[in-house]
Backbone atoms as SQL, in Angstrom:
CREATE TABLE atoms (id INTEGER PRIMARY KEY, chain TEXT, resi INTEGER, resn TEXT, atom TEXT, x REAL, y REAL, z REAL);
INSERT INTO atoms VALUES
  (1, 'A', 1, 'MET', 'N', 0.922, -1.039, 0.117),
  (2, 'A', 1, 'MET', 'CA', 0.012, 0.069, -0.310),
  (3, 'A', 1, 'MET', 'C', 0.863, 1.542, 0.055),
  (4, 'A', 2, 'SER', 'N', 0.426, 1.977, -0.549),
  (5, 'A', 2, 'SER', 'CA', 2.170, 2.944, -0.790),
  (6, 'A', 2, 'SER', 'C', 1.309, 4.519, -0.082),
  (7, 'A', 3, 'ALA', 'N', 1.754, 5.444, -0.119),
  (8, 'A', 3, 'ALA', 'CA', 1.530, 6.895, 1.230),
  (9, 'A', 3, 'ALA', 'C', 0.055, 7.575, 0.486),
  (10, 'A', 4, 'SER', 'N', -0.101, 7.627, -0.666),
  (11, 'A', 4, 'SER', 'CA', -0.914, 9.024, -1.377),
  (12, 'A', 4, 'SER', 'C', -2.530, 7.828, -0.333),
  (13, 'A', 5, 'GLN', 'N', -3.049, 5.927, -0.581),
  (14, 'A', 5, 'GLN', 'CA', -3.311, 5.792, -0.309),
  (15, 'A', 5, 'GLN', 'C', -4.355, 5.211, 0.820),
  (16, 'A', 6, 'ASP', 'N', -2.715, 5.413, 1.810),
  (17, 'A', 6, 'ASP', 'CA', -2.677, 5.369, 3.266),
  (18, 'A', 6, 'ASP', 'C', -3.314, 6.463, 3.950),
  (19, 'A', 7, 'LYS', 'N', -3.179, 7.344, 3.258),
  (20, 'A', 7, 'LYS', 'CA', -3.469, 8.996, 3.763),
  (21, 'A', 7, 'LYS', 'C', -5.460, 8.613, 3.237),
  (22, 'A', 8, 'SER', 'N', -5.652, 9.321, 2.117),
  (23, 'A', 8, 'SER', 'CA', -6.711, 8.556, 1.816),
  (24, 'A', 8, 'SER', 'C', -7.756, 7.794, 2.308),
  (25, 'A', 9, 'TRP', 'N', -7.798, 6.774, 2.896),
  (26, 'A', 9, 'TRP', 'CA', -7.917, 5.591, 3.771),
  (27, 'A', 9, 'TRP', 'C', -8.731, 6.378, 4.561),
  (28, 'A', 10, 'LYS', 'N', -7.233, 6.936, 5.568),
  (29, 'A', 10, 'LYS', 'CA', -7.423, 7.272, 6.616),
  (30, 'A', 10, 'LYS', 'C', -8.295, 8.227, 6.773),
  (31, 'A', 11, 'ALA', 'N', -8.514, 9.765, 6.128),
  (32, 'A', 11, 'ALA', 'CA', -9.618, 10.147, 5.963),
  (33, 'A', 11, 'ALA', 'C', -10.685, 10.175, 5.751),
  (34, 'A', 12, 'ARG', 'N', -10.656, 9.132, 4.451),
  (35, 'A', 12, 'ARG', 'CA', -12.538, 8.869, 4.656),
  (36, 'A', 12, 'ARG', 'C', -12.168, 8.334, 6.005),
  (37, 'A', 13, 'GLU', 'N', -11.658, 7.402, 6.819),
  (38, 'A', 13, 'GLU', 'CA', -12.513, 6.799, 7.719),
  (39, 'A', 13, 'GLU', 'C', -12.755, 8.069, 9.138),
  (40, 'A', 14, 'GLN', 'N', -11.844, 8.479, 9.040),
  (41, 'A', 14, 'GLN', 'CA', -12.052, 9.780, 10.288),
  (42, 'A', 14, 'GLN', 'C', -13.121, 11.226, 9.701),
  (43, 'A', 15, 'GLY', 'N', -13.539, 10.794, 7.853),
  (44, 'A', 15, 'GLY', 'CA', -14.597, 11.176, 8.027),
  (45, 'A', 15, 'GLY', 'C', -16.364, 10.671, 8.157),
  (46, 'A', 16, 'GLU', 'N', -16.349, 8.917, 8.100),
  (47, 'A', 16, 'GLU', 'CA', -16.954, 8.436, 8.669),
  (48, 'A', 16, 'GLU', 'C', -17.269, 8.487, 9.553),
  (49, 'A', 17, 'GLU', 'N', -16.441, 8.676, 10.905),
  (50, 'A', 17, 'GLU', 'CA', -15.999, 8.115, 12.124),
  (51, 'A', 17, 'GLU', 'C', -17.241, 10.379, 12.660),
  (52, 'A', 18, 'ALA', 'N', -16.505, 10.499, 11.747),
  (53, 'A', 18, 'ALA', 'CA', -17.071, 12.435, 11.931),
  (54, 'A', 18, 'ALA', 'C', -18.929, 12.470, 12.206),
  (55, 'A', 19, 'ALA', 'N', -19.063, 11.862, 10.845),
  (56, 'A', 19, 'ALA', 'CA', -20.291, 11.542, 10.419),
  (57, 'A', 19, 'ALA', 'C', -21.204, 10.763, 11.747),
  (58, 'A', 20, 'TYR', 'N', -20.667, 9.986, 11.460),
  (59, 'A', 20, 'TYR', 'CA', -21.081, 8.761, 13.064),
  (60, 'A', 20, 'TYR', 'C', -21.778, 9.791, 14.355),
  (61, 'A', 21, 'VAL', 'N', -20.724, 10.179, 14.378),
  (62, 'A', 21, 'VAL', 'CA', -20.146, 11.003, 15.101),
  (63, 'A', 21, 'VAL', 'C', -21.640, 12.225, 15.782),
  (64, 'A', 22, 'ARG', 'N', -21.508, 12.987, 14.736),
  (65, 'A', 22, 'ARG', 'CA', -22.522, 14.102, 14.682),
  (66, 'A', 22, 'ARG', 'C', -23.358, 14.005, 14.341),
  (67, 'A', 23, 'GLN', 'N', -24.424, 12.491, 13.636),
  (68, 'A', 23, 'GLN', 'CA', -25.904, 11.722, 13.935),
  (69, 'A', 23, 'GLN', 'C', -25.855, 10.950, 15.399),
  (70, 'A', 24, 'LYS', 'N', -25.196, 11.129, 15.921),
  (71, 'A', 24, 'LYS', 'CA', -25.495, 10.345, 17.208),
  (72, 'A', 24, 'LYS', 'C', -26.314, 11.795, 18.039),
  (73, 'A', 25, 'GLU', 'N', -24.796, 12.658, 18.474),
  (74, 'A', 25, 'GLU', 'CA', -25.498, 13.524, 18.425),
  (75, 'A', 25, 'GLU', 'C', -26.789, 14.398, 18.661),
  (76, 'A', 26, 'GLN', 'N', -26.541, 14.609, 17.553),
  (77, 'A', 26, 'GLN', 'CA', -27.988, 15.199, 16.879),
  (78, 'A', 26, 'GLN', 'C', -29.464, 13.941, 17.696),
  (79, 'A', 27, 'GLU', 'N', -29.333, 12.901, 17.395),
  (80, 'A', 27, 'GLU', 'CA', -30.258, 11.583, 18.354),
  (81, 'A', 27, 'GLU', 'C', -30.088, 12.298, 19.990),
  (82, 'A', 28, 'GLN', 'N', -28.880, 12.996, 20.539),
  (83, 'A', 28, 'GLN', 'CA', -29.199, 12.950, 21.986),
  (84, 'A', 28, 'GLN', 'C', -29.579, 14.722, 21.947),
  (85, 'A', 29, 'LEU', 'N', -29.555, 15.310, 21.635),
  (86, 'A', 29, 'LEU', 'CA', -30.014, 16.770, 20.918),
  (87, 'A', 29, 'LEU', 'C', -30.816, 16.691, 20.874),
  (88, 'A', 30, 'ALA', 'N', -31.839, 15.901, 20.163),
  (89, 'A', 30, 'ALA', 'CA', -33.448, 15.841, 20.049),
  (90, 'A', 30, 'ALA', 'C', -34.339, 14.973, 21.319),
  (91, 'A', 31, 'ALA', 'N', -33.274, 14.007, 22.049),
  (92, 'A', 31, 'ALA', 'CA', -34.011, 13.598, 23.297),
  (93, 'A', 31, 'ALA', 'C', -34.083, 14.631, 23.891),
  (94, 'A', 32, 'LEU', 'N', -32.746, 15.691, 24.148),
  (95, 'A', 32, 'LEU', 'CA', -32.935, 16.328, 25.295),
  (96, 'A', 32, 'LEU', 'C', -33.725, 17.608, 24.889),
  (97, 'A', 33, 'ARG', 'N', -34.269, 17.861, 23.770),
  (98, 'A', 33, 'ARG', 'CA', -35.247, 18.956, 23.021),
  (99, 'A', 33, 'ARG', 'C', -36.546, 18.109, 24.386),
  (100, 'A', 34, 'SER', 'N', -37.380, 17.178, 23.679),
  (101, 'A', 34, 'SER', 'CA', -38.298, 16.357, 23.465),
  (102, 'A', 34, 'SER', 'C', -38.350, 16.255, 24.980),
  (103, 'A', 35, 'GLU', 'N', -37.340, 16.123, 25.851),
  (104, 'A', 35, 'GLU', 'CA', -37.902, 16.192, 27.086),
  (105, 'A', 35, 'GLU', 'C', -37.802, 17.286, 28.230),
  (106, 'A', 36, 'MET', 'N', -36.788, 17.707, 27.830),
  (107, 'A', 36, 'MET', 'CA', -37.019, 19.871, 28.080),
  (108, 'A', 36, 'MET', 'C', -38.304, 19.959, 28.200),
  (109, 'A', 37, 'ASP', 'N', -38.879, 20.200, 26.651),
  (110, 'A', 37, 'ASP', 'CA', -40.213, 20.369, 26.141),
  (111, 'A', 37, 'ASP', 'C', -41.206, 19.876, 27.214),
  (112, 'A', 38, 'SER', 'N', -41.567, 18.841, 27.763),
  (113, 'A', 38, 'SER', 'CA', -42.214, 18.006, 28.261),
  (114, 'A', 38, 'SER', 'C', -42.647, 18.663, 29.668),
  (115, 'A', 39, 'LYS', 'N', -40.652, 18.550, 30.360),
  (116, 'A', 39, 'LYS', 'CA', -40.618, 18.906, 31.458),
  (117, 'A', 39, 'LYS', 'C', -41.419, 20.907, 31.480),
  (118, 'A', 40, 'SER', 'N', -41.004, 21.139, 30.942),
  (119, 'A', 40, 'SER', 'CA', -41.787, 22.577, 30.501),
  (120, 'A', 40, 'SER', 'C', -42.695, 22.743, 30.697),
  (121, 'A', 41, 'LYS', 'N', -43.690, 21.663, 29.458),
  (122, 'A', 41, 'LYS', 'CA', -44.565, 22.035, 29.910),
  (123, 'A', 41, 'LYS', 'C', -46.051, 21.469, 31.247),
  (124, 'A', 42, 'GLN', 'N', -45.501, 20.489, 31.329),
  (125, 'A', 42, 'GLN', 'CA', -45.588, 20.195, 33.287),
  (126, 'A', 42, 'GLN', 'C', -45.969, 21.583, 34.239),
  (127, 'A', 43, 'THR', 'N', -44.013, 21.578, 34.161),
  (128, 'A', 43, 'THR', 'CA', -44.415, 23.014, 34.793),
  (129, 'A', 43, 'THR', 'C', -44.895, 24.104, 34.507),
  (130, 'A', 44, 'ALA', 'N', -44.803, 24.393, 33.546),
  (131, 'A', 44, 'ALA', 'CA', -46.103, 25.835, 33.636),
  (132, 'A', 44, 'ALA', 'C', -47.484, 25.322, 33.702),
  (133, 'A', 45, 'GLN', 'N', -48.177, 23.569, 33.490),
  (134, 'A', 45, 'GLN', 'CA', -49.113, 23.510, 34.453),
  (135, 'A', 45, 'GLN', 'C', -49.227, 23.980, 35.759),
  (136, 'A', 46, 'THR', 'N', -48.085, 23.148, 36.240),
  (137, 'A', 46, 'THR', 'CA', -48.505, 23.306, 37.752),
  (138, 'A', 46, 'THR', 'C', -47.623, 24.598, 38.408),
  (139, 'A', 47, 'SER', 'N', -47.072, 24.836, 37.811),
  (140, 'A', 47, 'SER', 'CA', -47.033, 26.902, 38.271),
  (141, 'A', 47, 'SER', 'C', -48.429, 27.706, 38.032),
  (142, 'A', 48, 'THR', 'N', -49.449, 27.040, 37.012),
  (143, 'A', 48, 'THR', 'CA', -50.421, 28.017, 37.214),
  (144, 'A', 48, 'THR', 'C', -51.332, 28.006, 38.152),
  (145, 'A', 49, 'THR', 'N', -51.573, 26.317, 38.607),
  (146, 'A', 49, 'THR', 'CA', -52.240, 26.321, 39.034),
  (147, 'A', 49, 'THR', 'C', -51.997, 26.344, 40.705),
  (148, 'A', 50, 'ALA', 'N', -50.820, 26.210, 41.179),
  (149, 'A', 50, 'ALA', 'CA', -49.796, 26.487, 42.492),
  (150, 'A', 50, 'ALA', 'C', -50.379, 27.907, 42.774),
  (151, 'A', 51, 'ALA', 'N', -50.160, 28.792, 41.608),
  (152, 'A', 51, 'ALA', 'CA', -50.010, 30.064, 41.836),
  (153, 'A', 51, 'ALA', 'C', -52.193, 30.847, 42.053),
  (154, 'A', 52, 'ASP', 'N', -52.672, 29.420, 41.138),
  (155, 'A', 52, 'ASP', 'CA', -54.038, 30.022, 41.536),
  (156, 'A', 52, 'ASP', 'C', -54.412, 29.616, 43.070),
  (157, 'A', 53, 'ALA', 'N', -54.099, 28.801, 43.264),
  (158, 'A', 53, 'ALA', 'CA', -54.419, 28.350, 45.007),
  (159, 'A', 53, 'ALA', 'C', -53.840, 29.176, 46.204),
  (160, 'A', 54, 'ARG', 'N', -53.233, 29.284, 45.407),
  (161, 'A', 54, 'ARG', 'CA', -52.542, 30.483, 46.661),
  (162, 'A', 54, 'ARG', 'C', -52.519, 31.224, 46.513),
  (163, 'A', 55, 'ASP', 'N', -53.675, 31.793, 45.772),
  (164, 'A', 55, 'ASP', 'CA', -53.917, 33.602, 45.829),
  (165, 'A', 55, 'ASP', 'C', -55.549, 32.985, 46.377),
  (166, 'A', 56, 'ARG', 'N', -55.954, 32.147, 45.903),
  (167, 'A', 56, 'ARG', 'CA', -56.801, 32.121, 47.529),
  (168, 'A', 56, 'ARG', 'C', -57.097, 32.088, 48.181),
  (169, 'A', 57, 'ASP', 'N', -55.957, 31.430, 47.973),
  (170, 'A', 57, 'ASP', 'CA', -55.635, 30.550, 50.096),
  (171, 'A', 57, 'ASP', 'C', -55.748, 32.082, 50.888),
  (172, 'A', 58, 'PHE', 'N', -55.099, 33.382, 50.534),
  (173, 'A', 58, 'PHE', 'CA', -55.356, 33.869, 51.615),
  (174, 'A', 58, 'PHE', 'C', -55.488, 35.476, 50.641),
  (175, 'A', 59, 'GLU', 'N', -55.791, 36.902, 51.919),
  (176, 'A', 59, 'GLU', 'CA', -55.255, 37.877, 50.584),
  (177, 'A', 59, 'GLU', 'C', -53.810, 38.554, 51.289),
  (178, 'A', 60, 'GLY', 'N', -52.991, 38.497, 49.982),
  (179, 'A', 60, 'GLY', 'CA', -52.012, 39.027, 49.544),
  (180, 'A', 60, 'GLY', 'C', -52.081, 40.458, 49.485),
  (181, 'A', 61, 'GLY', 'N', -50.771, 40.861, 49.789),
  (182, 'A', 61, 'GLY', 'CA', -50.165, 42.218, 50.118),
  (183, 'A', 61, 'GLY', 'C', -49.823, 42.864, 48.325),
  (184, 'A', 62, 'PHE', 'N', -48.129, 43.437, 48.948),
  (185, 'A', 62, 'PHE', 'CA', -47.697, 43.635, 47.411),
  (186, 'A', 62, 'PHE', 'C', -46.484, 43.912, 47.692),
  (187, 'A', 63, 'GLY', 'N', -45.727, 44.373, 47.325),
  (188, 'A', 63, 'GLY', 'CA', -44.365, 44.794, 47.093),
  (189, 'A', 63, 'GLY', 'C', -43.624, 43.519, 47.846),
  (190, 'A', 64, 'GLY', 'N', -43.810, 42.838, 47.369),
  (191, 'A', 64, 'GLY', 'CA', -42.565, 41.734, 48.263),
  (192, 'A', 64, 'GLY', 'C', -44.010, 40.661, 49.282),
  (193, 'A', 65, 'GLN', 'N', -44.469, 40.643, 49.272),
  (194, 'A', 65, 'GLN', 'CA', -44.716, 40.102, 50.455),
  (195, 'A', 65, 'GLN', 'C', -46.033, 39.707, 50.623),
  (196, 'A', 66, 'GLU', 'N', -46.380, 39.182, 49.237),
  (197, 'A', 66, 'GLU', 'CA', -47.388, 38.979, 48.504),
  (198, 'A', 66, 'GLU', 'C', -48.142, 36.739, 49.592),
  (199, 'A', 67, 'ASP', 'N', -46.762, 36.797, 49.886),
  (200, 'A', 67, 'ASP', 'CA', -46.740, 35.659, 50.338),
  (201, 'A', 67, 'ASP', 'C', -47.426, 35.680, 52.252),
  (202, 'A', 68, 'LEU', 'N', -46.808, 36.830, 52.730),
  (203, 'A', 68, 'LEU', 'CA', -48.213, 36.693, 53.922),
  (204, 'A', 68, 'LEU', 'C', -49.383, 37.546, 54.503),
  (205, 'A', 69, 'GLU', 'N', -49.820, 36.511, 54.925),
  (206, 'A', 69, 'GLU', 'CA', -50.794, 36.701, 55.107),
  (207, 'A', 69, 'GLU', 'C', -52.292, 37.803, 56.418),
  (208, 'A', 70, 'ASP', 'N', -52.913, 38.000, 55.804),
  (209, 'A', 70, 'ASP', 'CA', -53.871, 38.960, 56.341),
  (210, 'A', 70, 'ASP', 'C', -54.418, 39.458, 57.466),
  (211, 'A', 71, 'ARG', 'N', -53.678, 39.130, 58.983),
  (212, 'A', 71, 'ARG', 'CA', -54.640, 38.712, 60.301),
  (213, 'A', 71, 'ARG', 'C', -55.890, 39.075, 60.487),
  (214, 'A', 72, 'TYR', 'N', -56.105, 40.868, 60.103),
  (215, 'A', 72, 'TYR', 'CA', -56.794, 41.127, 60.501),
  (216, 'A', 72, 'TYR', 'C', -57.898, 41.180, 58.693),
  (217, 'A', 73, 'ALA', 'N', -57.821, 40.665, 57.896),
  (218, 'A', 73, 'ALA', 'CA', -59.338, 40.380, 56.794),
  (219, 'A', 73, 'ALA', 'C', -60.304, 40.355, 57.081),
  (220, 'A', 74, 'THR', 'N', -60.890, 40.110, 58.111),
  (221, 'A', 74, 'THR', 'CA', -62.197, 39.521, 58.475),
  (222, 'A', 74, 'THR', 'C', -62.184, 40.480, 59.935),
  (223, 'A', 75, 'THR', 'N', -61.661, 41.505, 60.711),
  (224, 'A', 75, 'THR', 'CA', -62.523, 42.592, 60.837),
  (225, 'A', 75, 'THR', 'C', -62.877, 43.840, 60.238),
  (226, 'A', 76, 'SER', 'N', -63.421, 44.636, 61.250),
  (227, 'A', 76, 'SER', 'CA', -63.761, 45.910, 61.207),
  (228, 'A', 76, 'SER', 'C', -63.446, 47.284, 60.688),
  (229, 'A', 77, 'GLY', 'N', -61.924, 46.473, 61.179),
  (230, 'A', 77, 'GLY', 'CA', -60.754, 47.397, 60.607),
  (231, 'A', 77, 'GLY', 'C', -60.629, 48.167, 61.961),
  (232, 'A', 78, 'GLU', 'N', -61.426, 48.100, 63.622),
  (233, 'A', 78, 'GLU', 'CA', -60.659, 48.467, 64.180),
  (234, 'A', 78, 'GLU', 'C', -59.846, 47.829, 65.623),
  (235, 'A', 79, 'HIS', 'N', -58.573, 47.869, 65.164),
  (236, 'A', 79, 'HIS', 'CA', -57.796, 46.694, 65.747),
  (237, 'A', 79, 'HIS', 'C', -56.684, 48.182, 66.308);
């Protein structure tokens, strides 16, 4: 086998290997994208439901105090 045949064989093998690796990477990326899409859909549904339940649970404030309960929400205001 001459040196020129050896170089072309090596280049062809490296090209085939690179194509195989790229195909596997694309398959992995597609799997990760579909997994992320399904998780984001589930998270969006869960967070909306949790926010609705939290809003109905108590009378909240504003300015970062949305999660504090209003202890005097049912009084007549003379506390």
